[in-house]
Short mmCIF file of N, CA and C and ligand atoms in Angstrom, two decimals:
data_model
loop_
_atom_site.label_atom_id
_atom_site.label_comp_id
_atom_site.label_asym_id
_atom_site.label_seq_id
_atom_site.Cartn_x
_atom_site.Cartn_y
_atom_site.Cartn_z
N UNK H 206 -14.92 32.23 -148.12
CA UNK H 206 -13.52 32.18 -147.64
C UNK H 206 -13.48 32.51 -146.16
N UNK H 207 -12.79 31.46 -145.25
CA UNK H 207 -13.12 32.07 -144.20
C UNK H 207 -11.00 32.17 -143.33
N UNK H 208 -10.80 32.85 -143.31
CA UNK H 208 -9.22 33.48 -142.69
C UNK H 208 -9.34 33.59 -141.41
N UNK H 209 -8.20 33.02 -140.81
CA UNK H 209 -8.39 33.30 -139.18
C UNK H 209 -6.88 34.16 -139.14
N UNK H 210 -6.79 35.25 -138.38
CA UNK H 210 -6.05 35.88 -138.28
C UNK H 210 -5.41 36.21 -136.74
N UNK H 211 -4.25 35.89 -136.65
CA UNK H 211 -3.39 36.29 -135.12
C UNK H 211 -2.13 36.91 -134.67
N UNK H 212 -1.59 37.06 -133.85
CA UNK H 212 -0.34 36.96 -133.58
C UNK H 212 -0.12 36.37 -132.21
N UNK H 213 1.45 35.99 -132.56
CA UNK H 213 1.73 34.35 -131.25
C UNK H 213 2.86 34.92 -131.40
N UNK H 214 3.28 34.34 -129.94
CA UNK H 214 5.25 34.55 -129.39
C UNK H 214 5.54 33.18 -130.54
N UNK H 215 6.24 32.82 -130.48
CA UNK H 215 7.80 32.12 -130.84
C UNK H 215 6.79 30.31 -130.29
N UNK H 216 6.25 30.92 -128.58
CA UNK H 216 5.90 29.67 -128.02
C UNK H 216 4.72 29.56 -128.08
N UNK H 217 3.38 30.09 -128.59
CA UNK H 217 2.10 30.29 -129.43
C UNK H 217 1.82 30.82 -128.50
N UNK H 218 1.96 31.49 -127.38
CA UNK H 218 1.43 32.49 -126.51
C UNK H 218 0.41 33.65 -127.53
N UNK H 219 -1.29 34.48 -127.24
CA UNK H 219 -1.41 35.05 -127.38
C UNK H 219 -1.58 35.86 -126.56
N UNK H 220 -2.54 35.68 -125.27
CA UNK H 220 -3.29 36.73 -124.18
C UNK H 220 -2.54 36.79 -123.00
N UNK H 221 -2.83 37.98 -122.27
CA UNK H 221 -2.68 38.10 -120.76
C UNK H 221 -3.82 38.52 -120.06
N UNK H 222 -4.25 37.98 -119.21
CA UNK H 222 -5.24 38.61 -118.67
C UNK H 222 -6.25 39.81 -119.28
N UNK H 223 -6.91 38.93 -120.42
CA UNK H 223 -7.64 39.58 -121.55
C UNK H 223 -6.70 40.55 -122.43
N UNK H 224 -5.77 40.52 -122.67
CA UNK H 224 -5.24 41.55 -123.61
C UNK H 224 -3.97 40.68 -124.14
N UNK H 225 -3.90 41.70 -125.05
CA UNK H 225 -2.26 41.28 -126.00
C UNK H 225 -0.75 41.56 -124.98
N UNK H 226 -0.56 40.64 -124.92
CA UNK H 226 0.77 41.00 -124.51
C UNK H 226 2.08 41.23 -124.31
N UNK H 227 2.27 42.05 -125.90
CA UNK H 227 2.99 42.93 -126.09
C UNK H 227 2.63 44.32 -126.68
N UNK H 228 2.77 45.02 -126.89
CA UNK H 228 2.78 46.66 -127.70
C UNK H 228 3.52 46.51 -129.21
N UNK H 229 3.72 45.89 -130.15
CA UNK H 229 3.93 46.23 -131.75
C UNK H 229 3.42 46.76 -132.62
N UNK H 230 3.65 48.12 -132.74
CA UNK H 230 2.85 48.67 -133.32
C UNK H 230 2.94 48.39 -135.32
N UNK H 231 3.58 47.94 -135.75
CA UNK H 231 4.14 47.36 -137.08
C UNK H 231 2.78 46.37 -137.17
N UNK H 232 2.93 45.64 -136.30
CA UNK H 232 2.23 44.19 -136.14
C UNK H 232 0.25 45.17 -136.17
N UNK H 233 0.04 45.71 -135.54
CA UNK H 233 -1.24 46.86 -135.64
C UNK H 233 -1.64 47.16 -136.58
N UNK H 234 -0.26 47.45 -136.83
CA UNK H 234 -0.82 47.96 -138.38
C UNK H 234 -1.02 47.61 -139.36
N UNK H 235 -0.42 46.15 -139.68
CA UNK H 235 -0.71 45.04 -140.61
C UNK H 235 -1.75 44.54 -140.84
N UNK H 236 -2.27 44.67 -139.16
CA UNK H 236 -3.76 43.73 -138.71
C UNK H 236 -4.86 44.64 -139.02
N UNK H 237 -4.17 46.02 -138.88
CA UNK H 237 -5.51 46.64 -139.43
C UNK H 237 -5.74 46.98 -140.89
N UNK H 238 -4.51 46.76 -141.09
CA UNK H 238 -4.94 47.22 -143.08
C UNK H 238 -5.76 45.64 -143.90
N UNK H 239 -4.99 44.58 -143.11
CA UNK H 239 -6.01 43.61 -143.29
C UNK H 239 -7.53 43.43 -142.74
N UNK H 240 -8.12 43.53 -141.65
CA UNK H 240 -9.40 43.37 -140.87
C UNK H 240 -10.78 44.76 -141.02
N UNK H 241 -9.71 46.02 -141.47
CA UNK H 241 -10.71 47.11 -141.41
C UNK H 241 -11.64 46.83 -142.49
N UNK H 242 -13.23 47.41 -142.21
CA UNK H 242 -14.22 47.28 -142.62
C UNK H 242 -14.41 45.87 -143.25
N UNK H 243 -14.03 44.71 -142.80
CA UNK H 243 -14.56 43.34 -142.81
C UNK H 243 -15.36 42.80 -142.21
N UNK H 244 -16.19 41.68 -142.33
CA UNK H 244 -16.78 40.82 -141.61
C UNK H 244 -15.77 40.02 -140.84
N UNK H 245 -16.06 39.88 -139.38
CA UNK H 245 -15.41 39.70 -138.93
C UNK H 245 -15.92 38.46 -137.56
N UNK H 246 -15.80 37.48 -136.94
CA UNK H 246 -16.20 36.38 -136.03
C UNK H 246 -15.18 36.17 -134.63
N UNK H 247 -15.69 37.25 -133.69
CA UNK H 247 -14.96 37.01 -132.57
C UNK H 247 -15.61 36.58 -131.05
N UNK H 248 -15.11 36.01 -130.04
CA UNK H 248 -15.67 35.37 -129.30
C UNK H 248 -15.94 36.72 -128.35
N UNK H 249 -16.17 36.78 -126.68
CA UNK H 249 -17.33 37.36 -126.13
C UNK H 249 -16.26 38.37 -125.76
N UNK H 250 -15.07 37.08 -125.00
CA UNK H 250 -13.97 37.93 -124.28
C UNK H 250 -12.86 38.40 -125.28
N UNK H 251 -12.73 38.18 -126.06
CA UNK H 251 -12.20 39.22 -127.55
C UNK H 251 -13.10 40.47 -127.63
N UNK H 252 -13.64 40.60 -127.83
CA UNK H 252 -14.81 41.09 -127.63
C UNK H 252 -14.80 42.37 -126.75
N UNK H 253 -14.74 42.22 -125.63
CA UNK H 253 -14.56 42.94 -124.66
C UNK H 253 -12.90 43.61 -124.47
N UNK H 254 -12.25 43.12 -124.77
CA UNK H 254 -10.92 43.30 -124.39
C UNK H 254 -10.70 44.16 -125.79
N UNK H 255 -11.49 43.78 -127.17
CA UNK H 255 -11.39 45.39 -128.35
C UNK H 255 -12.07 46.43 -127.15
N UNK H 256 -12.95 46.50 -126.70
CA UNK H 256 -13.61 47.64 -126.53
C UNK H 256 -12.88 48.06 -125.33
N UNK H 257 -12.00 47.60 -124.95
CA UNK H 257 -11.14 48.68 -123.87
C UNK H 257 -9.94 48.94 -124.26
N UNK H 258 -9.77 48.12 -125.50
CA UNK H 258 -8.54 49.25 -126.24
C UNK H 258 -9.26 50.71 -127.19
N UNK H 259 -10.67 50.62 -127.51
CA UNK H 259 -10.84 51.16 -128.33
C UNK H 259 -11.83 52.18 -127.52
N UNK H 260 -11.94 52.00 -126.10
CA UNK H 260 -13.01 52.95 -125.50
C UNK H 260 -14.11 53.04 -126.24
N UNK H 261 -14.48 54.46 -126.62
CA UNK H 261 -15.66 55.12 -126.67
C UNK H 261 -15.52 54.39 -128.43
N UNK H 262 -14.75 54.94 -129.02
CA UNK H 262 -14.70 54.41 -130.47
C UNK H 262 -14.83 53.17 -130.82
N UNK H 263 -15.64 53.53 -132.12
CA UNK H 263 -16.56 52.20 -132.84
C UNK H 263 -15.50 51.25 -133.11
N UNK H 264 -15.40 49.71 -133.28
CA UNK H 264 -14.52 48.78 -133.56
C UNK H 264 -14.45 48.95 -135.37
N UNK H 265 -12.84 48.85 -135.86
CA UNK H 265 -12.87 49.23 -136.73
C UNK H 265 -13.21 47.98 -138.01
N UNK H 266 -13.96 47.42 -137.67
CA UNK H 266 -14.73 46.36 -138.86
C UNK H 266 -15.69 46.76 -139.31
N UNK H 267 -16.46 45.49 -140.22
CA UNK H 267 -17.47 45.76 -140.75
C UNK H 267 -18.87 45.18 -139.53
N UNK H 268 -19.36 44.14 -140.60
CA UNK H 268 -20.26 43.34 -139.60
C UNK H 268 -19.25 42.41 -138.60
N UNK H 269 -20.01 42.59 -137.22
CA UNK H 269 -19.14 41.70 -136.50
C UNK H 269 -20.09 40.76 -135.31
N UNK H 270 -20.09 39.64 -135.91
CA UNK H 270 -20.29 38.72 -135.08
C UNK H 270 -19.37 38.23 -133.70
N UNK H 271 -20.66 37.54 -132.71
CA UNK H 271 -19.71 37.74 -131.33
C UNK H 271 -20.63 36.21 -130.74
N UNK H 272 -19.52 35.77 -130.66
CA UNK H 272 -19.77 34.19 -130.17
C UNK H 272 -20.07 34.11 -128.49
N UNK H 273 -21.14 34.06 -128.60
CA UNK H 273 -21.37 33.88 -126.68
C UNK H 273 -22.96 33.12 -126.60
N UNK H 274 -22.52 32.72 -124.95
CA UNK H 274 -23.28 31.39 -124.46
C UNK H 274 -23.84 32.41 -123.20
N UNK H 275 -23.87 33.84 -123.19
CA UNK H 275 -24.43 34.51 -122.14
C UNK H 275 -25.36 34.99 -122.52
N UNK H 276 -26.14 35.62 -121.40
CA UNK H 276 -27.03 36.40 -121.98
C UNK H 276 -26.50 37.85 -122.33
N UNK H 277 -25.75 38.41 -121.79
CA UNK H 277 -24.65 39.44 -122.39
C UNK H 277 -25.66 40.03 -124.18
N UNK H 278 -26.23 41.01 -124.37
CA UNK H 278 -26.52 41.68 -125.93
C UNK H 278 -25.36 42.47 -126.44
N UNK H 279 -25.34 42.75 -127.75
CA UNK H 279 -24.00 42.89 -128.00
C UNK H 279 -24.47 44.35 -129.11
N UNK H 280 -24.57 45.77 -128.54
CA UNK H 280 -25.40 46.82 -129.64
C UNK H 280 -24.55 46.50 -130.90
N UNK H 281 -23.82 46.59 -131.11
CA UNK H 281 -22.54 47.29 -132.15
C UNK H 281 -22.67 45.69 -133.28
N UNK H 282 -23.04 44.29 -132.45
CA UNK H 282 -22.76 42.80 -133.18
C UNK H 282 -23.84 42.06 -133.15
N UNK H 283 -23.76 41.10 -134.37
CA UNK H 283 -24.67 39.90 -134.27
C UNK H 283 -24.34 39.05 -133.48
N UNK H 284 -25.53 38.02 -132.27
CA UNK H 284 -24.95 37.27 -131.24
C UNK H 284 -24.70 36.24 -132.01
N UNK H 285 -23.96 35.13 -131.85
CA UNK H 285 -23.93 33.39 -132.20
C UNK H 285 -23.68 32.81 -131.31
N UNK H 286 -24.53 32.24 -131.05
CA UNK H 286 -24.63 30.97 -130.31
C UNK H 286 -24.04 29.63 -130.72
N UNK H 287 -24.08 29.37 -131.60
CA UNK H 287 -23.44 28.00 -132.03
C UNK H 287 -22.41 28.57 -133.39
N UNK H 288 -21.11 28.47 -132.72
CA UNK H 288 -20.32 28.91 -133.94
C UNK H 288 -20.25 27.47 -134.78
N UNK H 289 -20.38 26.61 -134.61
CA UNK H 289 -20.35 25.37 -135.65
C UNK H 289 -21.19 25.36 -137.05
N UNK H 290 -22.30 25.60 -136.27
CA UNK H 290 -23.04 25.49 -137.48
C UNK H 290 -23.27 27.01 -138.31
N UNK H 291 -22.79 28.07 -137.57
CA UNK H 291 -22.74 29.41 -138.20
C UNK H 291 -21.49 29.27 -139.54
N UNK H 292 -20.06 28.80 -139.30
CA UNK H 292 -19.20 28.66 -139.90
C UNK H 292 -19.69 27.06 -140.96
N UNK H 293 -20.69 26.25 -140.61
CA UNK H 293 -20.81 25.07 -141.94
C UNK H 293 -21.65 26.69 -142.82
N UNK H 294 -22.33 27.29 -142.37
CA UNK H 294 -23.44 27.74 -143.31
C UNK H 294 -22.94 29.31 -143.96
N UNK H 295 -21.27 29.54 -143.08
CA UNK H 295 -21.11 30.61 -143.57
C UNK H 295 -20.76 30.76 -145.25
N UNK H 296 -21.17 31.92 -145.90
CA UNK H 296 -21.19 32.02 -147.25
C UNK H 296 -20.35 33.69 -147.47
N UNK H 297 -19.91 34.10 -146.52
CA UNK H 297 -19.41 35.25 -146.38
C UNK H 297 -17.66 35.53 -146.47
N UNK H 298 -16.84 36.33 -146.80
CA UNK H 298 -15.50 36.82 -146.69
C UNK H 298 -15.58 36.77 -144.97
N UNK H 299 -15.24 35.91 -144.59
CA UNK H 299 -14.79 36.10 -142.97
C UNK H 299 -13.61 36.45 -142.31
N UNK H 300 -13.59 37.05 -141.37
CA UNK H 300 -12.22 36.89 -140.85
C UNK H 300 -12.40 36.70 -139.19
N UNK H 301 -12.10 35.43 -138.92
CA UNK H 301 -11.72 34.79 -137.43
C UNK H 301 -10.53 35.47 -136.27
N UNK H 302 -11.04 36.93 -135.88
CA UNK H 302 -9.80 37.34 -134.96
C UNK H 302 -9.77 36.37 -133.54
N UNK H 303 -10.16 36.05 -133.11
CA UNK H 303 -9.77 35.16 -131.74
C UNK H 303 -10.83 35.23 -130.85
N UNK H 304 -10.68 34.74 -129.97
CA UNK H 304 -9.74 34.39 -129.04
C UNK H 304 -9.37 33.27 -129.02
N UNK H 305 -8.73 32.70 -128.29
CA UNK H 305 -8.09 31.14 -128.33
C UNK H 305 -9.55 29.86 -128.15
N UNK H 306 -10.62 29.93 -127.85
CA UNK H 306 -11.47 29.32 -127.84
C UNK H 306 -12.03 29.14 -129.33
N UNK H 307 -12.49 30.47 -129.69
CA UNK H 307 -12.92 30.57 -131.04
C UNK H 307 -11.82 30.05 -132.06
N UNK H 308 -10.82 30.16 -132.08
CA UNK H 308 -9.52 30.00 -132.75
C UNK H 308 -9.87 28.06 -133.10
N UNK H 309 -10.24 27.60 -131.74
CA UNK H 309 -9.72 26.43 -131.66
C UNK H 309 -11.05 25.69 -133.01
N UNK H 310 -12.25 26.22 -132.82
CA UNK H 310 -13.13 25.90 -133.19
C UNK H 310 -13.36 26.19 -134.90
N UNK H 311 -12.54 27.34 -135.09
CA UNK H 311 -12.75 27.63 -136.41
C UNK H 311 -11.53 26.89 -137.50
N UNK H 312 -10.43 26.22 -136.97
CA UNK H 312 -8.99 26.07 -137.86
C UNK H 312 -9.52 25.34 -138.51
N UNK H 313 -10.72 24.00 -138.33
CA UNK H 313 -11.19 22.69 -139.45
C UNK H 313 -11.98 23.33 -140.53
N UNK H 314 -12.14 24.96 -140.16
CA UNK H 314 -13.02 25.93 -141.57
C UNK H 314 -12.02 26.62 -142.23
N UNK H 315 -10.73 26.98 -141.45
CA UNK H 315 -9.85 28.12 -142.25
C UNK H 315 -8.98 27.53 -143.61
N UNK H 316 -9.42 28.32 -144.47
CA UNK H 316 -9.01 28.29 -145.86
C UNK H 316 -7.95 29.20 -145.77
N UNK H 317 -7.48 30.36 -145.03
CA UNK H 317 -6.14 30.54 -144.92
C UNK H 317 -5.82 31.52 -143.46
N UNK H 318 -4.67 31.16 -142.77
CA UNK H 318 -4.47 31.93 -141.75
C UNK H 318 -3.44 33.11 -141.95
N UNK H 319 -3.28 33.63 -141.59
CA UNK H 319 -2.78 35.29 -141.14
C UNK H 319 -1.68 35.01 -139.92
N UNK H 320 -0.66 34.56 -140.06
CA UNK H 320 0.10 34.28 -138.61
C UNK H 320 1.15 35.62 -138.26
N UNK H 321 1.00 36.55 -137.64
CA UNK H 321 2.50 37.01 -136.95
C UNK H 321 3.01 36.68 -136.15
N UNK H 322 4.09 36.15 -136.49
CA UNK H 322 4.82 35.58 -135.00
C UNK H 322 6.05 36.65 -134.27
N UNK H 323 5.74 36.73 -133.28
CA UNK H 323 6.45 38.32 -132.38
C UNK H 323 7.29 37.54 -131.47
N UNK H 324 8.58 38.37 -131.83
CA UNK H 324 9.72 37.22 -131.79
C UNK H 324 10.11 37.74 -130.40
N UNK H 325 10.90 37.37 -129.28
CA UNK H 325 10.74 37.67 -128.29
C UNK H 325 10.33 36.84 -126.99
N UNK H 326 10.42 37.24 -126.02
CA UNK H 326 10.01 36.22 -124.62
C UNK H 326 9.09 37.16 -124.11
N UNK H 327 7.57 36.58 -123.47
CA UNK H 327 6.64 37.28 -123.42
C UNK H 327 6.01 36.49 -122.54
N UNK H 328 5.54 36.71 -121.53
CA UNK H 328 4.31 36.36 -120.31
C UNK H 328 3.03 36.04 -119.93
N UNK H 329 2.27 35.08 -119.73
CA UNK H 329 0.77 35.39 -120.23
C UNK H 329 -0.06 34.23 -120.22
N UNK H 330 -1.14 33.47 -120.25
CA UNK H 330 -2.59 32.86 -119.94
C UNK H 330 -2.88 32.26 -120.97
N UNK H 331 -2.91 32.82 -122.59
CA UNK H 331 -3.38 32.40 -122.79
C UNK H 331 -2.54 31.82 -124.42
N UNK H 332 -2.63 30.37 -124.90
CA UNK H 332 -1.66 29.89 -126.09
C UNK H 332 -2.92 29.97 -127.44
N UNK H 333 -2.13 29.80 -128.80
CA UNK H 333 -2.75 29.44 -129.58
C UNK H 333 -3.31 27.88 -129.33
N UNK H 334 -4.50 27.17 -129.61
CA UNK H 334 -4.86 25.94 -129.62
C UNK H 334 -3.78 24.98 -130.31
N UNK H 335 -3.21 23.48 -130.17
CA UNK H 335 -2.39 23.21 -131.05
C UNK H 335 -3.18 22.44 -132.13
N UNK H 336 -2.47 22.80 -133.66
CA UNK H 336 -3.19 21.97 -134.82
C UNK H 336 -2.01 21.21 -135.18
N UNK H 337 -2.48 21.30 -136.40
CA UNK H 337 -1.35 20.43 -137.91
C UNK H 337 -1.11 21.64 -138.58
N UNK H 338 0.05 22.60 -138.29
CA UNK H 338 0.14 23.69 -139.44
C UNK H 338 0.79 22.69 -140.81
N UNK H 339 0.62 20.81 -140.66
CA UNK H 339 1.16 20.45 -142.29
C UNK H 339 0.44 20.72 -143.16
N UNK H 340 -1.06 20.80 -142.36
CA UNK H 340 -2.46 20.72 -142.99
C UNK H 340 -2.56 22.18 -144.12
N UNK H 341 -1.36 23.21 -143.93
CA UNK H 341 -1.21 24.50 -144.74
C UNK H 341 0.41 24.38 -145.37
N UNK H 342 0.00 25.38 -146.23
CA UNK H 342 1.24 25.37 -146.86
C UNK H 342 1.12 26.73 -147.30
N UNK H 343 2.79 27.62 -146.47
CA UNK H 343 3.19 28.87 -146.90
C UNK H 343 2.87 29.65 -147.94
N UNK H 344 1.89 30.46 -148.48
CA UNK H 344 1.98 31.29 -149.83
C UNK H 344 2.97 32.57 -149.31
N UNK H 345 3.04 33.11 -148.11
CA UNK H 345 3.88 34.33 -147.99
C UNK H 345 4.51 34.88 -147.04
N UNK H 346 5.77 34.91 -147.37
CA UNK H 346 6.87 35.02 -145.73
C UNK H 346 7.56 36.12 -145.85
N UNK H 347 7.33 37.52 -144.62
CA UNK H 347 7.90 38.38 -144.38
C UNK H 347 8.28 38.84 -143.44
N UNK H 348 10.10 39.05 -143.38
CA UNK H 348 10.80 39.08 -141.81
C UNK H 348 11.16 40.50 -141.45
N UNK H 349 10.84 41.31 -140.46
CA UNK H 349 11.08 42.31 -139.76
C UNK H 349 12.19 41.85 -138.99
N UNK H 350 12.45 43.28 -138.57
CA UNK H 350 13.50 42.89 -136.92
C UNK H 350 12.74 42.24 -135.82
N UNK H 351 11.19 42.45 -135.77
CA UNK H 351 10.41 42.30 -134.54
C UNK H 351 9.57 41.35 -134.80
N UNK H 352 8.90 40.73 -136.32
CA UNK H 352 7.70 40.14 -136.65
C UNK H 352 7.92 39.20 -137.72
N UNK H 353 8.11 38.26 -137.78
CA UNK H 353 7.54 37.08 -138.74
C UNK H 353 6.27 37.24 -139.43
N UNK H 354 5.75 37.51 -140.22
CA UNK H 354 4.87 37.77 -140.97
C UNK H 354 4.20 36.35 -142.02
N UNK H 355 3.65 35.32 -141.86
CA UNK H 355 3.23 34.28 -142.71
C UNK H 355 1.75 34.47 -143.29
N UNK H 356 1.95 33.98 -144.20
CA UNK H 356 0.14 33.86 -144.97
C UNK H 356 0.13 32.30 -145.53
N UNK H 357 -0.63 31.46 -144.79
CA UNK H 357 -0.94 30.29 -145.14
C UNK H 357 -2.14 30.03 -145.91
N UNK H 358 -2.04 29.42 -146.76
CA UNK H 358 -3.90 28.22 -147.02
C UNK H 358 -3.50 26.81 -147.41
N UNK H 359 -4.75 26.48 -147.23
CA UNK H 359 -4.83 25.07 -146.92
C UNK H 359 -4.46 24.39 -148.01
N UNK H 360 -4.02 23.11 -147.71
CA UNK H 360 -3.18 22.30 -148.74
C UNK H 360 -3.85 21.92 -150.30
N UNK H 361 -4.97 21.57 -149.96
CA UNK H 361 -5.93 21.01 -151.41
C UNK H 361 -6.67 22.65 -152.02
N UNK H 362 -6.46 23.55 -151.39
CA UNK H 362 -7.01 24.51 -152.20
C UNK H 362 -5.99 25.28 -153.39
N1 NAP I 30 -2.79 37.59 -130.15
C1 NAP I 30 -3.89 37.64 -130.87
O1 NAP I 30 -3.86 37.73 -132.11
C2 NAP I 30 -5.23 37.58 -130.18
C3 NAP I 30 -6.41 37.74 -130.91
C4 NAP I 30 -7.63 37.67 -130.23
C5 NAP I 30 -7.65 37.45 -128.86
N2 NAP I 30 -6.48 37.30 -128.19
C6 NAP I 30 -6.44 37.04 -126.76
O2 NAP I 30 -7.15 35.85 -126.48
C7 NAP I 30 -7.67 35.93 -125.15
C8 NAP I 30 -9.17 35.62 -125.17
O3 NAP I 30 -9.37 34.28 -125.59
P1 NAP I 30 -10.50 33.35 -124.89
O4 NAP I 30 -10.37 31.98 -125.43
O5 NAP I 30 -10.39 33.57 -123.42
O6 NAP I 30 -11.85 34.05 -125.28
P2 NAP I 30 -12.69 34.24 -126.65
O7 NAP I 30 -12.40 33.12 -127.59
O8 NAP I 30 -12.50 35.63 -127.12
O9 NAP I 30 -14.19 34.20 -126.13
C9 NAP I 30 -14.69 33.06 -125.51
C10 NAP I 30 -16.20 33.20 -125.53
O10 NAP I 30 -16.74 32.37 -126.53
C11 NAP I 30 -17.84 31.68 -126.00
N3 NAP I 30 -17.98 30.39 -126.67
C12 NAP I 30 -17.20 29.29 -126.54
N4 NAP I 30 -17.64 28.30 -127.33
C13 NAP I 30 -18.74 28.78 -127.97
C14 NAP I 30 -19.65 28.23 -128.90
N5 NAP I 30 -19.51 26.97 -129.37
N6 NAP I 30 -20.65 29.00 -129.36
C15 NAP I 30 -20.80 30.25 -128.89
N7 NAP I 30 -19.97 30.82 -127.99
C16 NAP I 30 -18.96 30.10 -127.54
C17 NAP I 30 -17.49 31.50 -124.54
O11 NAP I 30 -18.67 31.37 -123.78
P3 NAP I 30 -18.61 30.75 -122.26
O12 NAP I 30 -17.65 31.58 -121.47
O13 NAP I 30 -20.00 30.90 -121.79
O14 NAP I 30 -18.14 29.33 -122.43
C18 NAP I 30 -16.78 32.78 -124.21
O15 NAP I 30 -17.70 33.77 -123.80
C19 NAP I 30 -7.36 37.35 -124.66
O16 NAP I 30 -6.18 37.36 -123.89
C20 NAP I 30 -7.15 38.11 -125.95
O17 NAP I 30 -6.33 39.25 -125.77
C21 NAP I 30 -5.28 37.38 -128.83
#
């Protein structure tokens, strides 16, 4: 099973200059009761931008793979080099946190996405990739004052 999990403005905005850009802490906390101690597939600059929210402290997953084309070593992750053929051969509970590169590469594998949408006008670099969200169909919709909450999977499953 492989889940890609995010949150997007209204206009699929996710990043600003490597980070989230907004503060929801509701939305945090969703993401972490879902992602903690999982396997988890994030790209270099995701990557980097956890570890300066999280400083000195360990990232709160399980195994975590880290998609990069640098020479960059990664103590804490497994490197991947070719996320294509890592995701044909994956056999694992995955979960796809981002970034918008990785995002773009993994949606033709995701069996179901994780969407919060953070309602609001917000500033920033970087969008979700665009797909076919026809290609999913809603299993679960929950509305806050601040967060749209969706759980999609894919149509033939
Ligand atoms: N709102 C959310 O839910 C959410 C979640 C995660 C991240 N974000 C935001 O997204 C932004 C980061 O996104 P991003 O697209 O810049 O970065 P990214 O996806 O985190 O990382 C890109 C890295 O992946 C590498 N890469 C690209 N294709 C690859 C491949 N086929 N195999 C192996 N490695 C590959 C790139 O290498 P090269 O540079 O060498 O090409 C680059 O180092 C930040 O603003 C972050 O805060 C938001």
């Amino acid at each position: 099973m492989i889940s890609l999990i995010w949150a997007m403005s209204e206009k699929w905005l996710i990043g600003k200059d490597n980070k989230i850009p907004w503060h929801v802490k509701e939305d945090l906390l969703y993401y972490k009761e879902k992602t903690n101690g999982k396997t988890v597939l994030m790209g270099e600059n995701t990557y980097y931008s956890l570890k300066g929210y999280y400083k000195n402290r360990p990232l709160p997953y399980g195994k975590i793979y880290v998609a990069s084309l640098s020479d960059n070593e990664f103590i804490d992750a497994i490197k991947i080099d070719d996320v294509i053929s890592f995701l044909n051969n994956n056999k694992e509970d995955l979960f796809v946190v981002g970034g918008a590169s990785i995002y773009k590469l993994a949606i033709p594998y995701a069996n179901r996405l994780y969407i919060s949408i953070i309602k609001g006008e917000y500033e920033g670099d970087t969008y979700f990739p665009k797909f076919n969200l026809d290609d999913f169909k809603i299993i679960s919709k929950n509305e806050t004052e601040k967060v749209i909450y969706y759980i999609y999977e894919r149509n033939d499953e």
